[in-house]
């Protein structure tokens, strides 16, 4: 009797623990990806470590006048380092599925009818929740936001380069004109000095 009670208590504990872990992991994933979507839309106040690193590296490239040719590969490289609660996100997102398997196992191994019915109902609820709230759909949105940011900044950089290429010849022409004007003024002053010297010599000779 005692052994049977311990057996049922163990499977009931596994069932409850699996439900709790599955729910908490789902909530954590939703919060994490919603924050990432907000950060990547603004790109001003960043809190996620890998997004900060991506922006810093891109800014360094921009200062060195380098252009990110393949924005998608650049973003994918940093998204691979994404973590939720210290666990890689692609592994963390599988936790609810693993917990569902434990719930199913507890439902069939627990000999009490209430454990079986509770487990089956929870599996149905989790399946419906997974269909309605799929946090994986946030990943393409985050990637698209980052790629658009990089491409937009690349376009801005190209516009600045074109403006600089147009302004530079204008500045050079202006500088040449100023040098010519200064040279003409010097020649004019030299001619006036010669005329003045000639006038002085003429007056001295007549005297």
C-alpha positions as a printed Julia matrix, in Angstrom:
207×3 Matrix{Float64}:
  0.0     0.0     0.0
  2.78    2.4     0.97
  4.76    1.46   -2.13
  1.74    2.12   -4.35
  1.19    5.5    -2.66
  4.83    6.49   -3.24
  4.57    5.33   -6.86
  1.45    7.43   -7.48
  2.94   10.42   -5.65
  6.08   10.27   -7.79
  4.13   10.33  -11.07
  1.84   13.04   -9.75
  4.92   15.11   -8.85
  6.41   14.55  -12.34
  3.09   15.63  -13.85
  2.87   18.82  -11.77
  6.56   19.71  -12.24
  6.31   19.21  -16.01
  3.27   21.47  -16.2
  4.97   24.18  -14.14
  8.22   24.08  -16.16
  6.36   24.06  -19.48
  4.25   27.09  -18.54
  7.19   29.09  -17.15
  9.39   28.32  -20.16
  6.62   29.39  -22.54
  6.09   32.67  -20.67
  9.85   33.34  -20.59
 10.11   32.73  -24.36
  7.19   35.06  -25.1
  8.67   37.85  -22.97
 12.13   37.35  -24.49
 10.99   37.51  -28.12
  8.6    40.41  -27.54
 11.5    42.37  -26.04
 13.72   41.46  -28.99
 11.09   42.64  -31.47
 10.81   45.97  -29.65
 14.61   46.41  -29.47
 15.21   45.57  -33.13
 12.48   47.96  -34.26
 14.07   50.9   -32.41
 17.79   49.96  -32.22
 18.32   52.78  -29.73
 17.95   51.34  -26.22
 19.42   47.86  -26.37
 19.5    45.4   -23.47
 20.16   42.06  -25.19
 23.86   41.24  -25.26
 24.1    39.82  -28.79
 22.09   42.68  -30.32
 24.48   45.17  -28.67
 27.44   43.22  -30.09
 25.88   43.21  -33.57
 25.26   46.96  -33.54
 28.75   47.69  -32.19
 30.41   45.59  -34.89
 28.28   47.25  -37.58
 29.16   50.71  -36.26
 32.86   49.78  -36.34
 32.52   48.7   -39.97
 30.76   51.97  -40.76
 33.54   54.03  -39.17
 36.11   52.14  -41.24
 34.0    52.82  -44.38
 33.32   49.08  -44.81
 30.01   47.82  -46.12
 28.2    44.68  -44.94
 27.57   42.89  -48.23
 25.57   39.91  -46.94
 23.28   41.26  -44.21
 21.45   37.95  -43.73
 24.61   35.96  -42.94
 25.8    38.79  -40.69
 22.53   38.64  -38.7
 22.39   34.82  -38.62
 25.87   34.69  -37.08
 24.75   36.75  -34.08
 21.29   35.19  -33.76
 22.98   31.82  -33.2
 24.26   33.18  -29.87
 20.75   34.1   -28.65
 20.02   32.71  -25.18
 16.99   32.53  -22.91
 17.77   32.14  -19.2
 21.32   31.14  -20.13
 20.17   28.36  -22.5
 20.45   28.6   -26.27
 17.09   29.68  -27.59
 16.72   26.84  -30.1
 17.11   24.36  -27.19
 14.99   26.39  -24.77
 12.05   26.4   -27.19
 11.96   22.58  -27.05
 11.4    22.51  -23.28
  7.55   22.63  -23.53
  7.66   19.7   -25.95
  9.86   17.67  -23.59
  7.54   18.53  -20.7
  4.56   17.38  -22.78
  6.24   14.0   -23.25
  6.79   13.73  -19.49
  3.12   14.62  -18.89
  2.07   11.93  -21.36
  4.38    9.42  -19.68
  3.03   10.29  -16.23
 -0.54    9.98  -17.5
  0.02    6.42  -18.75
  2.27    5.26  -15.92
  0.14    6.65  -13.11
 -2.39    4.02  -12.22
 -4.88    6.44  -10.76
 -7.64    7.56  -13.1
 -7.3    11.22  -12.11
 -3.62   11.26  -13.13
 -4.46    9.77  -16.53
 -7.35   12.19  -17.2
 -5.36   15.19  -15.98
 -2.41   14.26  -18.19
 -4.53   13.77  -21.3
 -6.37   17.06  -20.76
 -3.1    18.92  -20.25
 -1.66   17.45  -23.44
 -4.71   18.69  -25.36
 -4.4    22.15  -23.77
 -0.68   22.35  -24.6
 -1.31   21.32  -28.21
 -3.97   24.01  -28.61
 -1.74   26.6   -26.94
  1.17   25.68  -29.23
 -1.04   26.14  -32.28
 -2.39   29.49  -31.08
  0.81   30.97  -29.63
  3.86   29.98  -31.62
  6.83   32.06  -30.41
  8.94   30.76  -33.31
  7.01   33.12  -35.58
  8.81   36.0   -33.85
 12.23   34.85  -35.11
 11.7    35.86  -38.8
 10.34   39.23  -37.62
 13.46   39.9   -35.53
 15.73   38.82  -38.39
 13.85   41.04  -40.86
 14.13   44.05  -38.51
 17.9    43.62  -38.2
 18.42   43.11  -41.95
 16.34   46.21  -42.7
 18.39   48.2   -40.18
 21.67   47.15  -41.81
 20.43   47.8   -45.35
 19.0    51.18  -44.34
 22.3    52.21  -42.78
 24.18   50.99  -45.86
 21.96   53.18  -48.05
 22.63   56.17  -45.79
 26.35   55.5   -46.07
 26.13   55.35  -49.87
 24.22   58.65  -49.95
 26.87   60.32  -47.78
 29.62   59.02  -50.07
 27.83   60.38  -53.15
 27.33   63.76  -51.51
 30.99   63.84  -50.54
 31.97   62.91  -54.11
 29.87   65.82  -55.44
 30.98   68.35  -52.84
 34.7    67.54  -53.16
 35.07   68.69  -56.81
 33.09   71.81  -55.99
 35.4    72.59  -53.1
 38.42   72.0   -55.3
 37.04   74.34  -58.01
 36.31   76.98  -55.38
 39.84   76.62  -54.02
 41.35   76.97  -57.52
 39.28   80.1   -58.19
 40.41   81.6   -54.88
 44.05   80.86  -55.73
 43.63   82.43  -59.18
 42.0    85.51  -57.63
 44.85   85.86  -55.12
 47.42   85.44  -57.91
 45.71   88.12  -60.04
 45.61   90.44  -57.05
 49.33   89.92  -56.46
 50.08   90.63  -60.11
 47.96   93.78  -59.93
 49.82   94.94  -56.83
 53.17   94.26  -58.49
 52.15   96.34  -61.53
 51.06   99.21  -59.29
 54.37   99.04  -57.41
 56.28   99.19  -60.72
 54.26  102.19  -61.86
 54.87  103.96  -58.55
 58.61  103.22  -58.72
 58.75  104.49  -62.31
 56.97  107.7   -61.32
 59.42  108.26  -58.47
 62.42  107.72  -60.77
 60.95  110.1   -63.37
 60.43  112.84  -60.78
 63.96  112.33  -59.42
 65.46  112.57  -62.93
 63.57  115.77  -63.74
 64.71  117.23  -60.43
